[in-house]
Amino acid sequence: MTFIVNMAAGDANDLWARALARNLVKYIPGHPNIVAQNMAGGGSMISANYLYSVAKPDGLIIGQTSASLYFQQLTGRPEVQFDWRKFSWIGSAGLVEALLMMRADAPYKSIEDIRTAGEPPKCSATAPGSSGHISLKVLEDALGAKFRLVTGYKSGSDQDLAIERGEVQCRSVSSASFLAREPFISWQKKAFIRILVQSGRKRNQKLAEVPTIYELMKRYQTTDAKQRVAAVLLGADHFGQYLAVAPPGTPSDRVKILREAYSRALKDADLIEEAKRRNWSTDSLSGEELQTLAKEVIDQPPQLIGRIKELLSGN
């Protein structure tokens, strides 16, 4: 079997894919060898197009893709050669939330403070359309919060330095990074920052005191139309970091075998031990759940897609 890896060798996605493959073979009949093949490029576009249009749908080729790709389909990017809804979804792991991180000495202790502030907080992002930028635009659109968005930072590390220097007061960060790496671990110990909102449908157990955007949309009576826009734009968080798919048209009996093997591999003691060592999240979604979610995020009316294009493109 072949496992198409959507990122370069040594990347976190690559390390996860290879660990998964080592354990997946234990639960596939015949215990076949799985060879990992890296196919990086285009933000996972190259591997997704290959899995959809080139790879044989025989159950012997599976791969990993990135959730953010469905935005490219929604907004009509010409590079897209796939229909997100038609992949044979196997499963995903590494569920994460987007968090709004604020300097503790800033005068914004809650979303309500930001909504009513005379001077909006300055928040960083790498570029319009990036995951951090999207998260902030969702908070503006769905909750009536206002931010002074400062784009152009090259990396998350550059944004961390900007917060330390006081250039900006806030940014969006994933829960996986916030809970597992520096400088966030030290910042938490020093009470240098606080988290004001998280994007999950339910609260992360390690951030149990932080409200979700869904709770806040209910509190502020966000319109149904804006709730739907938020759900679509936050859908990438709900898919997880590591999405395993097979080509469309893969026979249902083989998809079933792969889904069951995936589920069992995530419970394997060897994979759990490695996940703990590398601070990987093994929270997961089944192939059936992903299939439903894939349809939900793509099947949108034209006016909603137009609004999404506006939010993804503007500062």
XYZ file of C-alpha atoms in Angstrom:
315
model
C 0.000 0.000 0.000
C 1.009 3.624 -0.475
C 0.373 6.496 1.943
C 0.579 9.893 0.237
C 1.935 12.477 2.694
C 0.878 16.055 1.967
C 3.953 17.734 3.469
C 7.731 17.406 3.234
C 9.755 14.804 5.121
C 10.317 15.761 8.747
C 7.264 18.018 8.938
C 4.781 17.322 11.762
C 2.308 15.963 9.210
C 4.967 13.602 7.886
C 5.886 12.344 11.348
C 2.229 11.706 12.150
C 1.578 9.938 8.829
C 4.492 7.567 9.295
C 3.527 6.798 12.894
C -0.043 6.146 11.784
C 1.096 3.877 8.935
C 3.249 1.772 11.283
C 0.187 1.027 13.391
C -2.430 0.951 10.652
C -0.894 -2.162 9.084
C -1.616 -4.140 12.252
C -5.349 -3.891 11.637
C -5.602 -4.340 7.859
C -6.168 -7.949 6.721
C -2.920 -9.475 5.515
C -0.843 -6.831 7.324
C 0.475 -5.238 4.104
C 3.505 -3.000 3.987
C 2.648 0.703 3.747
C 5.154 2.903 1.944
C 5.001 6.623 2.716
C 5.411 8.887 -0.321
C 5.859 12.615 0.260
C 4.018 14.850 -2.178
C 4.388 18.389 -0.835
C 3.440 21.599 -2.574
C 0.648 24.100 -3.009
C -0.432 23.936 0.604
C -1.477 20.278 0.095
C -3.107 21.069 -3.269
C -0.750 18.814 -5.249
C -1.355 15.744 -3.092
C -5.120 16.351 -2.948
C -5.369 16.658 -6.728
C -3.314 13.467 -7.108
C -5.466 11.497 -4.670
C -8.631 12.690 -6.360
C -7.749 12.544 -10.063
C -4.767 10.215 -10.525
C -4.591 7.595 -7.755
C -6.447 4.334 -8.397
C -9.557 3.855 -6.244
C -8.618 0.321 -5.235
C -8.090 0.792 -1.504
C -4.321 0.409 -1.868
C -3.625 4.139 -1.962
C -4.628 6.447 0.863
C -3.289 9.809 1.883
C -3.346 12.833 4.071
C -4.730 16.237 3.183
C -5.323 19.666 4.699
C -8.736 20.894 5.840
C -8.100 24.428 4.612
C -8.287 23.195 1.011
C -12.063 23.300 0.956
C -11.865 27.111 1.055
C -10.088 26.901 -2.289
C -12.980 24.935 -3.768
C -15.603 27.257 -2.273
C -13.930 30.332 -3.693
C -13.428 28.811 -7.146
C -9.640 28.570 -7.307
C -8.617 27.215 -10.748
C -5.968 24.889 -9.263
C -8.654 22.768 -7.605
C -9.174 19.458 -9.397
C -11.271 17.792 -6.695
C -14.714 17.858 -5.158
C -14.206 17.906 -1.388
C -17.462 16.029 -0.832
C -16.468 13.041 -2.959
C -13.276 11.898 -1.281
C -13.604 8.555 0.507
C -13.095 9.818 4.035
C -11.195 7.484 6.369
C -10.757 9.481 9.588
C -8.912 12.359 11.202
C -6.975 13.126 14.356
C -5.428 16.124 16.031
C -8.613 18.088 16.588
C -7.759 21.668 17.480
C -9.431 24.930 18.316
C -8.473 28.434 17.286
C -7.929 30.636 20.336
C -7.965 34.410 20.712
C -4.851 35.153 22.778
C -4.568 38.578 24.436
C -1.814 40.207 26.492
C -2.963 40.186 30.113
C -2.043 43.845 30.581
C -4.314 44.927 27.718
C -7.650 46.494 28.770
C -9.652 43.721 27.119
C -10.671 40.987 29.526
C -13.517 39.545 27.460
C -15.151 39.690 24.039
C -17.619 42.166 25.525
C -14.730 44.539 26.287
C -13.631 44.328 22.647
C -17.172 44.850 21.355
C -17.584 48.063 23.376
C -14.025 49.416 23.213
C -13.441 52.901 21.859
C -10.042 51.760 20.551
C -9.921 48.253 19.019
C -7.043 45.969 20.041
C -4.204 45.466 17.571
C -4.062 41.833 16.412
C -1.478 40.222 14.159
C -1.819 37.773 11.272
C 0.493 36.554 8.537
C -1.757 37.463 5.595
C -5.401 37.784 4.551
C -6.820 34.282 4.120
C -4.459 32.682 6.645
C -6.014 30.634 9.436
C -5.283 33.316 12.034
C -6.738 36.050 9.834
C -9.876 33.974 9.193
C -10.425 33.397 12.910
C -10.282 37.125 13.648
C -12.610 37.997 10.761
C -15.112 35.443 12.064
C -15.086 37.083 15.498
C -15.734 40.439 13.866
C -18.529 39.188 11.639
C -20.268 36.879 14.117
C -19.806 38.707 17.421
C -19.439 42.361 16.487
C -15.879 42.517 17.798
C -13.477 44.961 16.147
C -9.746 44.552 15.635
C -6.973 46.588 14.080
C -5.467 43.815 11.968
C -1.732 44.023 11.355
C -0.736 41.606 8.583
C 2.593 40.815 6.954
C 4.249 38.745 9.679
C 6.177 35.848 8.167
C 5.506 33.267 10.877
C 3.901 32.490 14.186
C 7.240 33.080 15.901
C 7.391 36.590 14.448
C 3.928 37.244 15.826
C 4.990 35.978 19.256
C 7.871 38.462 19.258
C 5.479 41.234 18.241
C 3.294 40.459 21.252
C 6.319 40.417 23.571
C 7.510 43.785 22.206
C 4.048 45.280 22.504
C 3.673 45.908 18.761
C 0.354 44.084 18.948
C -1.806 42.915 21.825
C -3.405 39.796 20.431
C -3.430 37.087 17.821
C -5.149 33.840 16.968
C -3.263 30.655 17.847
C -4.155 26.972 17.731
C -4.850 25.159 20.978
C -2.304 22.515 19.951
C 0.470 25.124 19.866
C -0.759 27.036 22.903
C -0.837 23.983 25.140
C 2.356 22.323 23.937
C 5.122 24.755 22.991
C 7.085 27.799 23.994
C 6.738 30.672 24.522
C 3.152 29.891 25.417
C 3.971 27.517 28.268
C 6.139 30.152 29.957
C 3.616 32.875 29.209
C 0.905 30.879 30.959
C 3.092 30.376 34.039
C 3.830 34.113 34.168
C 0.184 35.051 33.482
C 1.476 37.153 30.596
C -1.502 36.338 28.359
C -5.119 35.244 28.613
C -7.449 33.383 26.267
C -10.777 35.084 25.550
C -12.576 32.673 23.203
C -12.120 29.292 21.537
C -13.563 28.096 18.226
C -14.667 24.554 19.103
C -18.269 23.458 19.300
C -17.530 22.399 22.866
C -14.923 23.601 25.357
C -11.480 22.037 25.347
C -11.140 20.305 28.732
C -7.783 22.013 29.268
C -9.418 25.403 28.642
C -12.653 24.744 30.456
C -13.053 28.352 31.656
C -12.911 29.819 28.121
C -16.230 30.294 26.276
C -16.714 28.974 22.753
C -17.733 31.177 19.863
C -20.931 29.126 19.619
C -21.844 30.026 23.196
C -21.130 33.679 22.472
C -23.149 33.670 19.238
C -26.095 32.424 21.251
C -25.513 35.086 23.933
C -25.342 37.897 21.382
C -28.172 36.495 19.238
C -26.077 36.292 16.094
C -28.276 35.980 13.005
C -28.674 32.572 11.383
C -26.902 33.809 8.235
C -23.832 34.930 10.178
C -23.823 31.741 12.236
C -23.716 29.769 9.003
C -20.795 31.835 7.675
C -18.946 31.246 10.959
C -19.615 27.505 10.831
C -18.211 27.279 7.303
C -15.117 29.373 8.040
C -14.399 27.484 11.269
C -14.977 24.133 9.618
C -11.256 23.622 9.075
C -10.832 23.458 12.858
C -13.576 20.853 13.107
C -11.938 18.536 10.538
C -8.721 18.152 12.531
C -5.063 18.466 11.589
C -4.468 15.063 10.015
C -7.158 14.033 7.534
C -6.886 10.583 5.978
C -8.707 10.013 2.686
C -8.866 7.539 -0.166
C -9.692 8.389 -3.785
C -13.349 8.854 -4.723
C -14.974 5.665 -5.925
C -12.994 3.386 -3.619
C -15.220 0.301 -3.076
C -17.346 0.629 0.052
C -16.123 -2.654 1.538
C -12.513 -1.441 1.334
C -13.439 1.953 2.760
C -15.048 0.142 5.668
C -11.867 -1.884 6.278
C -9.724 1.252 6.185
C -12.038 3.160 8.542
C -12.076 0.331 11.064
C -8.283 -0.057 10.851
C -7.843 3.689 11.345
C -10.073 3.701 14.419
C -8.226 0.766 15.953
C -4.797 2.231 15.132
C -5.614 5.385 17.113
C -6.224 3.192 20.158
C -3.016 1.218 19.713
C -0.692 1.453 22.708
C 2.378 2.140 20.534
C 0.731 5.077 18.768
C -0.659 6.466 22.027
C 2.804 6.321 23.597
C 4.381 8.141 20.649
C 1.580 10.720 20.666
C 2.229 11.501 24.322
C 5.951 11.827 23.674
C 5.384 14.260 20.789
C 2.432 16.125 22.350
C 0.084 14.988 19.569
C -3.648 15.097 20.065
C -5.383 11.804 19.262
C -8.879 13.246 19.533
C -10.505 12.034 16.363
C -13.445 11.980 13.968
C -14.698 8.945 12.086
C -14.881 8.713 8.315
C -18.659 8.868 8.493
C -18.546 12.109 10.502
C -16.058 13.642 8.079
C -18.191 12.661 5.087
C -21.136 14.544 6.591
C -19.008 17.561 7.520
C -17.455 17.723 4.033
C -20.905 18.006 2.483
C -22.026 20.606 5.019
C -19.150 23.022 4.343
C -19.373 22.837 0.542
C -23.154 22.916 -0.021
C -23.655 26.658 0.393
C -25.851 29.234 -1.359
C -24.146 31.740 -3.703
C -24.707 34.723 -1.404
C -22.958 32.976 1.485
C -20.012 32.056 -0.742
C -19.825 35.694 -1.803
C -19.655 36.794 1.823
C -16.927 34.239 2.530
C -14.866 35.594 -0.375
C -15.169 39.083 1.093
C -14.004 37.966 4.521
C -11.091 35.938 3.156
C -9.773 38.713 0.954
C -10.085 41.859 3.043
C -8.094 43.294 5.922
